[in-house]
mmCIF file of C-alpha atoms in Angstrom:
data_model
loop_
_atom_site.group_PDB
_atom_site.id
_atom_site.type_symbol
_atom_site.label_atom_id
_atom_site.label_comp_id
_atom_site.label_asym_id
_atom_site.label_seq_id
_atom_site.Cartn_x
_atom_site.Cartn_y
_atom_site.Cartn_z
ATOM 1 C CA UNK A 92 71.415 -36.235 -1.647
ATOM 2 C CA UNK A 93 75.085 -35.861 -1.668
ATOM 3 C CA UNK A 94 77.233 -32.451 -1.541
ATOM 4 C CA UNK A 95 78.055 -32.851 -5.385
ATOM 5 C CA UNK A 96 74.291 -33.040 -6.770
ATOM 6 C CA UNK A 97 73.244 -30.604 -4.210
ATOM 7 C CA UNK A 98 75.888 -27.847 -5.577
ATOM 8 C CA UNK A 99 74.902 -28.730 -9.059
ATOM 9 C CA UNK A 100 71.164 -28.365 -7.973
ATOM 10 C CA UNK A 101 71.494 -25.123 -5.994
ATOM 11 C CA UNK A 102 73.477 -23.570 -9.320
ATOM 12 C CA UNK A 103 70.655 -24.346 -11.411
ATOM 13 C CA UNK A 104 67.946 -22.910 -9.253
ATOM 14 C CA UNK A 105 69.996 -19.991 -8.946
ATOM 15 C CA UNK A 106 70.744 -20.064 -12.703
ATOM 16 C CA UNK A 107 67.272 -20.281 -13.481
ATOM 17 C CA UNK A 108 66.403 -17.643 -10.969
ATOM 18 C CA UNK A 109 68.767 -15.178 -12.253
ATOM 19 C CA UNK A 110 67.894 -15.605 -15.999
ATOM 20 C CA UNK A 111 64.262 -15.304 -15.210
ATOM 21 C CA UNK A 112 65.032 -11.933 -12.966
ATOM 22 C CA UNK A 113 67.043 -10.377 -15.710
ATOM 23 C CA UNK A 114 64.584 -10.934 -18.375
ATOM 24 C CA UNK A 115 61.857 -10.161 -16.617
ATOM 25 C CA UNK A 116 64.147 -6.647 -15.772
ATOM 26 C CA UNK A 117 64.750 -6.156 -19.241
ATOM 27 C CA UNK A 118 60.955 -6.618 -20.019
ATOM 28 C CA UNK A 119 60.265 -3.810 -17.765
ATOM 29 C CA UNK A 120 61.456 -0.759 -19.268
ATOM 30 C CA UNK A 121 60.466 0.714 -22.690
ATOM 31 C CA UNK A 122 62.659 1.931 -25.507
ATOM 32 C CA UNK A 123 64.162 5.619 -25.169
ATOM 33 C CA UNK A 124 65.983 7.587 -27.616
ATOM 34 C CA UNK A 125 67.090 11.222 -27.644
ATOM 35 C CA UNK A 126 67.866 12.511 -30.631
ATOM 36 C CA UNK A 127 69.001 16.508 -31.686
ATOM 37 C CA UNK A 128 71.129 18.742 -34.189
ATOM 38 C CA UNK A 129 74.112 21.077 -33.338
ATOM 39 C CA UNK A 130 72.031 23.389 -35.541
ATOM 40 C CA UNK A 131 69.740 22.971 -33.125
ATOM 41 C CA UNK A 132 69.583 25.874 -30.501
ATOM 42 C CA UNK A 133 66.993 24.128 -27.868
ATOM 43 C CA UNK A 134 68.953 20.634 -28.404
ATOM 44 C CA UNK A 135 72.249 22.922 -27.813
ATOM 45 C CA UNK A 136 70.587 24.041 -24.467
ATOM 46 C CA UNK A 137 69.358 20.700 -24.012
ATOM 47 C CA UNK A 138 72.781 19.573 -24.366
ATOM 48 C CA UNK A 139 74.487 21.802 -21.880
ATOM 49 C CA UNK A 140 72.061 21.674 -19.280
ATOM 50 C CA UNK A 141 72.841 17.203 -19.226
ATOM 51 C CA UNK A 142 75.910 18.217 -19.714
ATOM 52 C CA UNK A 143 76.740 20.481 -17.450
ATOM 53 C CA UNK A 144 74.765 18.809 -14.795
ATOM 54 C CA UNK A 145 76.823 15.601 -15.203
ATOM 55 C CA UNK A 146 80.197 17.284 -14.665
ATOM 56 C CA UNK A 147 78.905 19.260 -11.424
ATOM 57 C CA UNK A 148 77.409 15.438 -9.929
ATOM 58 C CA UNK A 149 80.882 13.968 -11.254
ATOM 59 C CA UNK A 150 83.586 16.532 -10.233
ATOM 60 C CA UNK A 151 81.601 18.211 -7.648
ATOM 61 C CA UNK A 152 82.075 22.420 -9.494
ATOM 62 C CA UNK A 153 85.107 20.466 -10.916
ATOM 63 C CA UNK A 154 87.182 21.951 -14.333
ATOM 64 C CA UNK A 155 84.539 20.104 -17.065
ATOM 65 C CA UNK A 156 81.815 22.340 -15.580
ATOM 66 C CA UNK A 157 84.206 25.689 -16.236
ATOM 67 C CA UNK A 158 85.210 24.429 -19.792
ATOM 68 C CA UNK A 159 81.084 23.730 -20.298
ATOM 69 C CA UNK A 160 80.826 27.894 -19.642
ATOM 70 C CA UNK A 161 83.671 28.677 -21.556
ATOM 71 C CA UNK A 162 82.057 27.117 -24.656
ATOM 72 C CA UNK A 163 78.191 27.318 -24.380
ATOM 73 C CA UNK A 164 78.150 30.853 -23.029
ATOM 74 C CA UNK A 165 79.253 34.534 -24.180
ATOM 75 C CA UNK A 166 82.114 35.473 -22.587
ATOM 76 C CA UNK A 167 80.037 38.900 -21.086
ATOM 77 C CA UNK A 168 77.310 36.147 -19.931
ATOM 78 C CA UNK A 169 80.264 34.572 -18.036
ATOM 79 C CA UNK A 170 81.005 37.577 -15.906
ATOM 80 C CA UNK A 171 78.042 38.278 -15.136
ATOM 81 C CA UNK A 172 77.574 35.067 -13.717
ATOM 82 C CA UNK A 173 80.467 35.037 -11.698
ATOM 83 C CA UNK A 174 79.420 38.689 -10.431
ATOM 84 C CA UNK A 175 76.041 36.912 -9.722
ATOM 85 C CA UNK A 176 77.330 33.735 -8.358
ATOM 86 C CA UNK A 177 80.056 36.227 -5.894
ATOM 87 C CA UNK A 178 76.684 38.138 -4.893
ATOM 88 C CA UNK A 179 74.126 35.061 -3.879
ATOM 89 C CA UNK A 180 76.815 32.247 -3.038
ATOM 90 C CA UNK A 181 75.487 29.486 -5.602
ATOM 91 C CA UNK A 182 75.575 28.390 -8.888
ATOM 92 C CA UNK A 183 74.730 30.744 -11.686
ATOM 93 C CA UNK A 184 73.879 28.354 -14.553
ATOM 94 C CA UNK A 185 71.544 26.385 -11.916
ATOM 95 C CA UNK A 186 70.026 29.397 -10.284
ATOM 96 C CA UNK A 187 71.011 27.414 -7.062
ATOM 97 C CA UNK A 188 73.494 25.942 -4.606
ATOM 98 C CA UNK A 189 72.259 22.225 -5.144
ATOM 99 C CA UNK A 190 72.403 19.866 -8.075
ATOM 100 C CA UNK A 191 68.527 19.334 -9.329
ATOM 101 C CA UNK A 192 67.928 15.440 -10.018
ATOM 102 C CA UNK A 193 66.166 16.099 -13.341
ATOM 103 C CA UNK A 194 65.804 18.387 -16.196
ATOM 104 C CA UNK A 195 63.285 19.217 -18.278
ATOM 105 C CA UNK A 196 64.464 22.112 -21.969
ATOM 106 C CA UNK A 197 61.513 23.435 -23.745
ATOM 107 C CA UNK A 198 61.253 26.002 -26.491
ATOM 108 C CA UNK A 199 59.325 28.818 -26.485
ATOM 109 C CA UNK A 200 59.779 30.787 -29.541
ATOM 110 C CA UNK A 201 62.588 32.720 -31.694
ATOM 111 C CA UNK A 202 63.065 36.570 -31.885
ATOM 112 C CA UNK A 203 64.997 37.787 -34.374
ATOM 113 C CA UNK A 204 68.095 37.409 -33.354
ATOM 114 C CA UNK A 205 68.013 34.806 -30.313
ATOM 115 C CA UNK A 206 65.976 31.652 -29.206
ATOM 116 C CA UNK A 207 64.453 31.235 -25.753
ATOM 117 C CA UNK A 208 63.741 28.338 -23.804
ATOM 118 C CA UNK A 209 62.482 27.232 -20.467
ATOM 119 C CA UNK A 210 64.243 25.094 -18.418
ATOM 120 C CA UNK A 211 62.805 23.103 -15.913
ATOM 121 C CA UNK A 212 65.034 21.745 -12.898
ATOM 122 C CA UNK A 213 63.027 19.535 -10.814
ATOM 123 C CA UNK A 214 64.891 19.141 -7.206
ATOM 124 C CA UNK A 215 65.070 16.107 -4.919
ATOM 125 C CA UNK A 216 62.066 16.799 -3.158
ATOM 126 C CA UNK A 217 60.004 16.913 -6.089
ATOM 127 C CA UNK A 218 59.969 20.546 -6.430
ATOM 128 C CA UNK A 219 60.609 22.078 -9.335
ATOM 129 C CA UNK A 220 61.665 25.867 -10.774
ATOM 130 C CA UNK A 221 62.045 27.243 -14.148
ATOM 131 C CA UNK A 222 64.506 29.547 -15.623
ATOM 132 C CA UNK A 223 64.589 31.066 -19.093
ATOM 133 C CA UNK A 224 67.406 30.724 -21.268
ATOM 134 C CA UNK A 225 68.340 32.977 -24.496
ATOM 135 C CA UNK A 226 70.867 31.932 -27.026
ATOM 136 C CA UNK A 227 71.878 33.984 -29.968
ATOM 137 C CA UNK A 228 70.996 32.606 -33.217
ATOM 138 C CA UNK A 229 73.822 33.117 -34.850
ATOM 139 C CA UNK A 230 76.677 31.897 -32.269
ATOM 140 C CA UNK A 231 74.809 29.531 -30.825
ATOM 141 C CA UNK A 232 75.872 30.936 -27.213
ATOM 142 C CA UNK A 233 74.055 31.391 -23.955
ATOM 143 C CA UNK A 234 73.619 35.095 -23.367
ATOM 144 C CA UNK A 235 70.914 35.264 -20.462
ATOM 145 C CA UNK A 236 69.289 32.737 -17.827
ATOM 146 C CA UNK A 237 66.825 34.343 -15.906
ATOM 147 C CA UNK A 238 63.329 34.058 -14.191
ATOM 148 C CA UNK A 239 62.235 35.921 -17.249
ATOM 149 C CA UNK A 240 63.869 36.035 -20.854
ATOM 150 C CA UNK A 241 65.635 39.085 -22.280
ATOM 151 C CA UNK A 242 62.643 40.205 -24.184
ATOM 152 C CA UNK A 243 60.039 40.280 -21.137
ATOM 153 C CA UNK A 244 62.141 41.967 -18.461
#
């Protein structure tokens, strides 16, 4: 076999190889689709959670993360996370000085004037650790994260 019809022989196999490995990768994993309103107060802390835990992974506590606060939080919710944050040395909005690999925003009910949802951070080990988080119904701001919401301390 000479050089010529080997080359054109080892591009096929390797043309056929990779087709069949990206098809058979694209086989593999199912449909996804995320969907959610800006009227929505769990999809708004749905939304700043991925958010927010993009720009920390990207820009490592970087500006986006500050300009996240600025517009998803009250500005007395802010302080009191940086009086927090001064106090236990890590990251207010994650309850932590690590980035958690996953997150998880559930609702669990409206009060009058706020909604409340649970937020589940799962960590690189597999652990995982919830924190409650009230927005007001009518802004549409983050007022309170918390082990426990506003209306069972």
């Amino acid at each position: 076999m000479n050089t010529k019809t080997r080359t054109v022989l080892t591009a096929g196999v390797l043309a056929v190889a990779l087709g069949l490995g990206a098809a058979a990768q694209a086989s593999a994993g199912a449909s996804r689709s995320v969907s959610g309103m800006p009227s929505d107060d769990i999809t708004r802390i749905a939304d700043f959670y991925g958010t927010y835990i993009d720009a920390v992974v990207d820009e490592d506590r970087g500006n986006l993360g500050q300009a996240l606060r600025s517009h998803y939080l009250t500005p007395a919710f802010q302080e009191e996370l940086a009086s927090w944050e001064d106090r236990e040395h890590a990251d207010g909005v994650l309850e932590a000085q690590n980035v958690p690999v996953a997150w998880k925003v559930t609702g669990s009910g409206s009060a009058g004037t706020y909604t409340e949802a649970v937020v589940t951070l799962t960590w690189g080990g597999g652990t995982t650790t919830k924190l409650v988080v009230d927005m007001s119904r009518d802004s549409h701001k983050i007022f309170h994260i918390g082990e426990k919401g506003v209306g069972r301390k």
